[in-house]
């Protein structure tokens, strides 16, 4: 029995045994691998994913405490804690062993920078730039929020280190390895986010099924199968690009409706796949009320943050929680601002 177990381990592809069986691919962003490498060094007593979760929890708590320290005692602190820090959705994502929650860190830093804009020491900026570059390497869609944070540093801290930090960030960004992601897979899949007459639905299987229908080739996701073949990935991406463009040209109003619903829903609540149409329209209606309240109270920082964090996703894909957690930070901040003003004005009974 022991020999059988040893033989099974021998057949596993590792750098020291059967290296010829190792598979090299560039599907995901390498920043997450850097996080895993770091946590492996800092928390050697934990597994790779457990270490990454612990790091995310520590960063979540640290940045949240810094934000709470900038708020007045009372309702503002209670509300931000309720809507974000202890929100069950936040707790689910921060303890999820993947890179999703890293989208929240630039948003939290943007709020911190805004709250402490007159107090931040210029010496922190190079480290901030490096951390933001890491966030982009982990999840590239946070690039606009990262640029917002660095733009605030240039505006409020007129110092050569501010400009040097921006240059440092851009240099790091240029050296971030580019992955072979298939954008048109996301676009085509996102077109089926809401009920339609074209048979599209929000699932990877919808896109894979379309490719099989047109080519007769099934996409196999297991390691070593055709999903990781560069030529197939190119053909697959080009096929979905043509299908997406053709669909948008023939159904422009439906495409615009999708974008409108994505943005209206995303400003207040995450999108849940498989819900009924009335649920989506109710979410969109509440989102528009929330948006109008932010406009009425002139909460420009919240509106800008929501726009930058949601815009690059909502244009092509519905704001599911895993992709819209950066916007959740600004949603919680906006709810706190609105309700704080309402509660302060409400007379005590």
Tab-separated table of C-alpha atoms in Angstrom:
chain	number	residue	atom	x	y	z
A	1	UNK	CA	0.000	0.000	0.000
A	2	UNK	CA	2.827	2.408	0.851
A	3	UNK	CA	4.458	1.740	-2.520
A	4	UNK	CA	1.161	2.439	-4.276
A	5	UNK	CA	0.856	5.801	-2.517
A	6	UNK	CA	4.452	6.677	-3.366
A	7	UNK	CA	3.883	5.728	-7.007
A	8	UNK	CA	0.844	8.033	-7.176
A	9	UNK	CA	2.905	10.916	-5.857
A	10	UNK	CA	5.664	10.102	-8.330
A	11	UNK	CA	3.197	10.415	-11.189
A	12	UNK	CA	2.196	13.930	-10.121
A	13	UNK	CA	3.871	16.647	-12.199
A	14	UNK	CA	6.127	18.761	-9.953
A	15	UNK	CA	9.337	20.715	-10.584
A	16	UNK	CA	11.330	17.843	-9.063
A	17	UNK	CA	9.392	14.859	-10.425
A	18	UNK	CA	8.174	14.551	-13.990
A	19	UNK	CA	8.884	18.204	-14.860
A	20	UNK	CA	8.109	17.447	-18.512
A	21	UNK	CA	4.446	17.047	-17.505
A	22	UNK	CA	4.191	20.551	-16.068
A	23	UNK	CA	1.781	22.832	-17.908
A	24	UNK	CA	2.599	26.507	-18.443
A	25	UNK	CA	-0.328	28.816	-19.052
A	26	UNK	CA	-1.164	32.496	-18.626
A	27	UNK	CA	-4.891	32.556	-18.001
A	28	UNK	CA	-4.990	34.425	-14.691
A	29	UNK	CA	-3.196	37.545	-13.542
A	30	UNK	CA	0.144	36.878	-11.897
A	31	UNK	CA	-0.419	39.300	-9.038
A	32	UNK	CA	-2.404	36.681	-7.161
A	33	UNK	CA	0.570	34.317	-7.407
A	34	UNK	CA	2.750	37.041	-5.905
A	35	UNK	CA	0.336	37.334	-2.994
A	36	UNK	CA	0.490	33.557	-2.475
A	37	UNK	CA	4.306	33.664	-2.587
A	38	UNK	CA	4.364	36.477	0.001
A	39	UNK	CA	1.965	34.778	2.407
A	40	UNK	CA	3.922	31.545	2.081
A	41	UNK	CA	6.998	33.401	3.366
A	42	UNK	CA	5.203	35.391	6.097
A	43	UNK	CA	2.850	32.652	7.306
A	44	UNK	CA	4.820	29.419	6.736
A	45	UNK	CA	2.727	27.671	9.382
A	46	UNK	CA	-0.387	28.002	7.184
A	47	UNK	CA	-1.335	26.619	3.821
A	48	UNK	CA	-1.106	28.864	0.778
A	49	UNK	CA	-4.784	29.809	0.621
A	50	UNK	CA	-5.173	30.067	4.395
A	51	UNK	CA	-2.275	32.510	4.445
A	52	UNK	CA	-3.862	34.588	1.676
A	53	UNK	CA	-7.155	34.700	3.600
A	54	UNK	CA	-5.368	35.757	6.789
A	55	UNK	CA	-3.577	38.557	4.928
A	56	UNK	CA	-6.874	39.769	3.447
A	57	UNK	CA	-8.507	39.750	6.896
A	58	UNK	CA	-5.628	41.702	8.445
A	59	UNK	CA	-5.729	44.308	5.666
A	60	UNK	CA	-9.523	44.522	5.887
A	61	UNK	CA	-9.436	45.139	9.634
A	62	UNK	CA	-6.519	47.582	9.475
A	63	UNK	CA	-7.970	49.769	6.721
A	64	UNK	CA	-11.443	49.651	8.287
A	65	UNK	CA	-10.112	50.776	11.668
A	66	UNK	CA	-8.282	53.675	10.003
A	67	UNK	CA	-11.534	54.759	8.335
A	68	UNK	CA	-13.541	54.427	11.559
A	69	UNK	CA	-10.957	56.565	13.348
A	70	UNK	CA	-11.667	59.387	10.908
A	71	UNK	CA	-15.422	59.345	11.556
A	72	UNK	CA	-17.344	61.068	14.289
A	73	UNK	CA	-18.471	58.889	17.143
A	74	UNK	CA	-22.015	57.647	16.982
A	75	UNK	CA	-24.123	56.938	13.923
A	76	UNK	CA	-21.403	57.309	11.224
A	77	UNK	CA	-19.256	54.603	12.817
A	78	UNK	CA	-22.190	52.303	13.499
A	79	UNK	CA	-23.544	52.660	9.978
A	80	UNK	CA	-20.254	52.055	8.159
A	81	UNK	CA	-19.601	49.044	10.373
A	82	UNK	CA	-23.072	47.678	9.616
A	83	UNK	CA	-23.102	48.371	5.877
A	84	UNK	CA	-19.543	47.330	5.078
A	85	UNK	CA	-17.163	46.095	7.763
A	86	UNK	CA	-19.530	43.469	9.206
A	87	UNK	CA	-21.726	43.091	6.138
A	88	UNK	CA	-22.206	39.314	5.580
A	89	UNK	CA	-21.317	39.772	1.906
A	90	UNK	CA	-18.081	41.520	2.849
A	91	UNK	CA	-17.221	38.815	5.359
A	92	UNK	CA	-17.917	36.140	2.766
A	93	UNK	CA	-15.617	37.724	0.193
A	94	UNK	CA	-12.805	38.631	2.576
A	95	UNK	CA	-12.629	35.027	3.783
A	96	UNK	CA	-13.017	33.552	0.300
A	97	UNK	CA	-9.675	32.004	-0.753
A	98	UNK	CA	-9.340	33.907	-4.002
A	99	UNK	CA	-8.469	37.363	-5.287
A	100	UNK	CA	-11.973	38.890	-5.315
A	101	UNK	CA	-11.608	40.978	-2.156
A	102	UNK	CA	-8.429	42.624	-3.419
A	103	UNK	CA	-10.704	44.854	-5.502
A	104	UNK	CA	-11.849	46.505	-2.257
A	105	UNK	CA	-8.426	47.668	-1.075
A	106	UNK	CA	-7.987	50.557	-3.579
A	107	UNK	CA	-11.524	51.751	-2.771
A	108	UNK	CA	-10.793	51.688	0.962
A	109	UNK	CA	-7.532	53.551	0.345
A	110	UNK	CA	-9.398	56.159	-1.720
A	111	UNK	CA	-11.714	56.853	1.236
A	112	UNK	CA	-8.773	56.941	3.647
A	113	UNK	CA	-6.934	59.392	1.428
A	114	UNK	CA	-10.008	61.592	1.179
A	115	UNK	CA	-10.606	61.566	4.939
A	116	UNK	CA	-6.950	62.215	5.834
A	117	UNK	CA	-6.091	64.372	2.827
A	118	UNK	CA	-4.607	67.096	5.017
A	119	UNK	CA	-2.677	64.732	7.271
A	120	UNK	CA	-1.046	62.064	5.099
A	121	UNK	CA	2.740	62.175	5.242
A	122	UNK	CA	4.457	62.310	1.872
A	123	UNK	CA	6.780	59.486	2.918
A	124	UNK	CA	3.921	56.991	2.661
A	125	UNK	CA	3.334	57.630	-1.030
A	126	UNK	CA	6.022	55.353	-2.583
A	127	UNK	CA	4.764	52.398	-0.534
A	128	UNK	CA	1.199	53.300	-1.458
A	129	UNK	CA	2.149	53.332	-5.146
A	130	UNK	CA	3.737	49.876	-4.893
A	131	UNK	CA	0.718	48.442	-3.091
A	132	UNK	CA	-1.661	49.906	-5.678
A	133	UNK	CA	0.487	48.423	-8.435
A	134	UNK	CA	0.155	45.043	-6.724
A	135	UNK	CA	-3.640	45.470	-6.607
A	136	UNK	CA	-3.646	46.133	-10.354
A	137	UNK	CA	-1.487	43.055	-10.914
A	138	UNK	CA	-4.003	41.017	-8.906
A	139	UNK	CA	-7.122	42.519	-10.516
A	140	UNK	CA	-6.556	44.941	-13.433
A	141	UNK	CA	-10.072	46.433	-13.338
A	142	UNK	CA	-9.088	48.519	-10.267
A	143	UNK	CA	-6.733	50.644	-12.377
A	144	UNK	CA	-9.076	53.659	-12.422
A	145	UNK	CA	-9.544	53.734	-8.637
A	146	UNK	CA	-5.776	53.417	-8.204
A	147	UNK	CA	-5.239	56.390	-10.511
A	148	UNK	CA	-7.846	58.309	-8.510
A	149	UNK	CA	-5.878	57.723	-5.297
A	150	UNK	CA	-2.640	58.834	-6.932
A	151	UNK	CA	-4.410	61.820	-8.470
A	152	UNK	CA	-5.591	62.870	-5.013
A	153	UNK	CA	-2.017	62.630	-3.779
A	154	UNK	CA	-0.876	64.989	-6.543
A	155	UNK	CA	-3.669	67.428	-5.768
A	156	UNK	CA	-3.377	67.557	-1.987
A	157	UNK	CA	0.352	66.900	-1.533
A	158	UNK	CA	2.336	69.192	-3.802
A	159	UNK	CA	5.694	67.502	-3.480
A	160	UNK	CA	8.145	65.894	-5.875
A	161	UNK	CA	7.646	62.559	-4.097
A	162	UNK	CA	3.993	62.624	-5.214
A	163	UNK	CA	5.082	62.815	-8.852
A	164	UNK	CA	7.810	60.227	-8.285
A	165	UNK	CA	5.217	57.869	-6.750
A	166	UNK	CA	2.989	58.226	-9.799
A	167	UNK	CA	5.955	57.429	-12.056
A	168	UNK	CA	6.811	54.439	-9.856
A	169	UNK	CA	3.253	53.158	-10.199
A	170	UNK	CA	3.289	53.550	-13.994
A	171	UNK	CA	6.671	51.800	-14.297
A	172	UNK	CA	5.386	48.880	-12.212
A	173	UNK	CA	2.220	48.792	-14.310
A	174	UNK	CA	4.251	48.562	-17.521
A	175	UNK	CA	6.144	45.570	-16.152
A	176	UNK	CA	3.061	43.686	-14.960
A	177	UNK	CA	2.911	40.533	-17.118
A	178	UNK	CA	-0.054	40.579	-19.480
A	179	UNK	CA	-2.238	37.491	-19.432
A	180	UNK	CA	-4.074	35.758	-22.222
A	181	UNK	CA	-7.549	36.602	-20.982
A	182	UNK	CA	-10.462	36.326	-23.383
A	183	UNK	CA	-12.376	39.588	-23.036
A	184	UNK	CA	-15.003	38.650	-25.590
A	185	UNK	CA	-15.957	35.604	-23.554
A	186	UNK	CA	-16.937	38.035	-20.786
A	187	UNK	CA	-18.767	40.334	-23.206
A	188	UNK	CA	-20.755	37.545	-24.863
A	189	UNK	CA	-21.643	35.929	-21.554
A	190	UNK	CA	-22.680	39.291	-20.099
A	191	UNK	CA	-25.143	39.867	-22.929
A	192	UNK	CA	-27.298	37.132	-21.392
A	193	UNK	CA	-27.528	38.755	-17.973
A	194	UNK	CA	-31.242	39.495	-18.310
A	195	UNK	CA	-34.146	37.605	-19.910
A	196	UNK	CA	-34.070	37.969	-23.694
A	197	UNK	CA	-35.459	36.439	-26.871
A	198	UNK	CA	-32.076	35.354	-28.240
A	199	UNK	CA	-31.515	32.362	-25.994
A	200	UNK	CA	-28.510	33.942	-24.226
A	201	UNK	CA	-28.060	33.378	-20.513
A	202	UNK	CA	-25.427	34.319	-17.957
A	203	UNK	CA	-23.212	31.249	-17.804
A	204	UNK	CA	-19.848	30.223	-19.157
A	205	UNK	CA	-21.615	27.218	-20.621
A	206	UNK	CA	-23.601	29.558	-22.862
A	207	UNK	CA	-20.397	30.764	-24.521
A	208	UNK	CA	-18.807	27.312	-24.643
A	209	UNK	CA	-22.002	25.889	-26.123
A	210	UNK	CA	-22.044	28.540	-28.843
A	211	UNK	CA	-18.471	27.659	-29.809
A	212	UNK	CA	-19.340	23.968	-29.998
A	213	UNK	CA	-22.414	24.764	-32.090
A	214	UNK	CA	-20.354	26.699	-34.620
A	215	UNK	CA	-17.223	24.557	-34.728
A	216	UNK	CA	-18.232	21.150	-33.418
A	217	UNK	CA	-15.406	21.306	-30.861
A	218	UNK	CA	-16.129	20.985	-27.144
A	219	UNK	CA	-14.003	23.058	-24.784
A	220	UNK	CA	-12.416	20.934	-22.062
A	221	UNK	CA	-11.438	22.870	-18.928
A	222	UNK	CA	-9.246	20.258	-17.212
A	223	UNK	CA	-5.514	20.993	-17.034
A	224	UNK	CA	-3.788	19.867	-20.171
A	225	UNK	CA	-6.978	19.965	-22.250
A	226	UNK	CA	-7.761	22.214	-25.214
A	227	UNK	CA	-8.914	25.215	-23.121
A	228	UNK	CA	-5.233	26.073	-22.612
A	229	UNK	CA	-4.337	25.728	-26.285
A	230	UNK	CA	-3.302	29.211	-27.541
A	231	UNK	CA	-4.695	28.647	-31.031
A	232	UNK	CA	-8.070	27.479	-29.759
A	233	UNK	CA	-8.253	30.391	-27.316
A	234	UNK	CA	-7.564	32.813	-30.156
A	235	UNK	CA	-10.194	31.246	-32.410
A	236	UNK	CA	-12.694	31.107	-29.543
A	237	UNK	CA	-12.142	34.772	-28.664
A	238	UNK	CA	-12.471	35.877	-32.293
A	239	UNK	CA	-15.669	33.877	-32.779
A	240	UNK	CA	-17.272	35.411	-29.687
A	241	UNK	CA	-16.055	38.861	-30.729
A	242	UNK	CA	-17.916	38.560	-34.023
A	243	UNK	CA	-21.010	37.131	-32.310
A	244	UNK	CA	-21.032	39.915	-29.696
A	245	UNK	CA	-20.618	42.708	-32.236
A	246	UNK	CA	-23.324	41.241	-34.468
A	247	UNK	CA	-25.702	40.922	-31.515
A	248	UNK	CA	-25.105	44.509	-30.381
A	249	UNK	CA	-25.611	45.823	-33.913
A	250	UNK	CA	-28.878	43.925	-34.332
A	251	UNK	CA	-30.115	44.568	-30.772
A	252	UNK	CA	-28.761	48.010	-29.775
A	253	UNK	CA	-31.638	48.823	-27.414
A	254	UNK	CA	-31.220	45.522	-25.575
A	255	UNK	CA	-27.497	46.162	-25.186
A	256	UNK	CA	-28.168	49.665	-23.833
A	257	UNK	CA	-30.814	48.280	-21.490
A	258	UNK	CA	-28.268	45.818	-20.118
A	259	UNK	CA	-25.786	48.601	-19.412
A	260	UNK	CA	-28.483	50.744	-17.787
A	261	UNK	CA	-29.620	47.870	-15.542
A	262	UNK	CA	-26.035	46.926	-14.687
A	263	UNK	CA	-25.251	50.458	-13.528
A	264	UNK	CA	-28.580	51.040	-11.785
A	265	UNK	CA	-28.357	47.778	-9.878
A	266	UNK	CA	-24.643	48.013	-9.130
A	267	UNK	CA	-24.735	51.362	-7.330
A	268	UNK	CA	-26.753	49.859	-4.465
A	269	UNK	CA	-26.848	46.055	-4.531
A	270	UNK	CA	-25.099	43.141	-6.215
A	271	UNK	CA	-26.584	41.258	-9.133
A	272	UNK	CA	-27.821	37.732	-8.400
A	273	UNK	CA	-27.890	35.393	-11.427
A	274	UNK	CA	-31.114	33.568	-12.090
A	275	UNK	CA	-33.457	36.063	-10.458
A	276	UNK	CA	-36.814	37.039	-11.944
A	277	UNK	CA	-37.112	40.127	-14.131
A	278	UNK	CA	-39.137	42.010	-11.519
A	279	UNK	CA	-36.310	41.560	-9.003
A	280	UNK	CA	-33.835	43.196	-11.365
A	281	UNK	CA	-36.168	46.098	-12.081
A	282	UNK	CA	-36.840	46.558	-8.371
A	283	UNK	CA	-33.093	46.616	-7.701
A	284	UNK	CA	-32.611	49.118	-10.524
A	285	UNK	CA	-35.402	51.351	-9.179
A	286	UNK	CA	-33.913	51.375	-5.682
A	287	UNK	CA	-30.502	52.049	-7.176
A	288	UNK	CA	-31.843	55.083	-9.029
A	289	UNK	CA	-33.410	56.401	-5.795
A	290	UNK	CA	-30.052	55.970	-4.068
A	291	UNK	CA	-28.284	57.709	-6.958
A	292	UNK	CA	-30.755	60.621	-6.801
A	293	UNK	CA	-30.194	60.946	-3.050
A	294	UNK	CA	-26.437	61.129	-3.578
A	295	UNK	CA	-26.955	63.845	-6.180
A	296	UNK	CA	-29.317	65.734	-3.898
A	297	UNK	CA	-26.774	65.699	-1.061
A	298	UNK	CA	-23.898	66.438	-3.444
A	299	UNK	CA	-21.905	63.391	-2.467
A	300	UNK	CA	-19.493	63.835	-5.370
A	301	UNK	CA	-16.681	61.652	-3.935
A	302	UNK	CA	-19.103	58.741	-3.580
A	303	UNK	CA	-20.470	59.213	-7.099
A	304	UNK	CA	-16.986	59.401	-8.608
A	305	UNK	CA	-15.883	56.320	-6.684
A	306	UNK	CA	-18.938	54.342	-7.779
A	307	UNK	CA	-18.461	55.414	-11.382
A	308	UNK	CA	-14.806	54.425	-11.517
A	309	UNK	CA	-15.218	51.144	-9.658
A	310	UNK	CA	-18.358	49.956	-11.463
A	311	UNK	CA	-18.051	51.562	-14.886
A	312	UNK	CA	-15.388	49.311	-16.359
A	313	UNK	CA	-17.310	46.191	-15.264
A	314	UNK	CA	-20.942	47.214	-15.742
A	315	UNK	CA	-20.461	48.152	-19.388
A	316	UNK	CA	-19.851	44.533	-20.331
A	317	UNK	CA	-20.958	42.399	-17.378
A	318	UNK	CA	-23.554	42.533	-14.573
A	319	UNK	CA	-22.268	43.629	-11.141
A	320	UNK	CA	-22.083	40.265	-9.405
A	321	UNK	CA	-20.692	40.496	-5.886
A	322	UNK	CA	-17.333	38.932	-6.765
A	323	UNK	CA	-16.639	41.637	-9.364
A	324	UNK	CA	-18.327	44.637	-7.704
A	325	UNK	CA	-16.871	44.480	-4.202
A	326	UNK	CA	-14.896	47.667	-4.896
A	327	UNK	CA	-18.162	49.496	-5.521
A	328	UNK	CA	-19.643	48.027	-2.331
A	329	UNK	CA	-17.210	50.193	-0.339
A	330	UNK	CA	-18.604	53.387	-1.869
A	331	UNK	CA	-22.191	52.138	-1.589
A	332	UNK	CA	-21.702	51.636	2.147
A	333	UNK	CA	-20.065	55.050	2.427
A	334	UNK	CA	-22.960	56.679	0.564
A	335	UNK	CA	-25.594	54.963	2.723
A	336	UNK	CA	-23.705	56.094	5.807
A	337	UNK	CA	-23.647	59.704	4.589
A	338	UNK	CA	-27.365	59.727	3.725
A	339	UNK	CA	-28.627	58.022	6.872
A	340	UNK	CA	-26.293	59.986	9.147
A	341	UNK	CA	-27.858	63.239	7.958
A	342	UNK	CA	-31.366	61.813	8.320
A	343	UNK	CA	-30.733	60.489	11.832
A	344	UNK	CA	-29.054	63.674	13.010
A	345	UNK	CA	-32.054	65.721	11.891
A	346	UNK	CA	-34.585	63.308	13.435
A	347	UNK	CA	-35.748	64.664	16.818
A	348	UNK	CA	-35.342	62.338	19.772
A	349	UNK	CA	-38.564	60.982	21.263
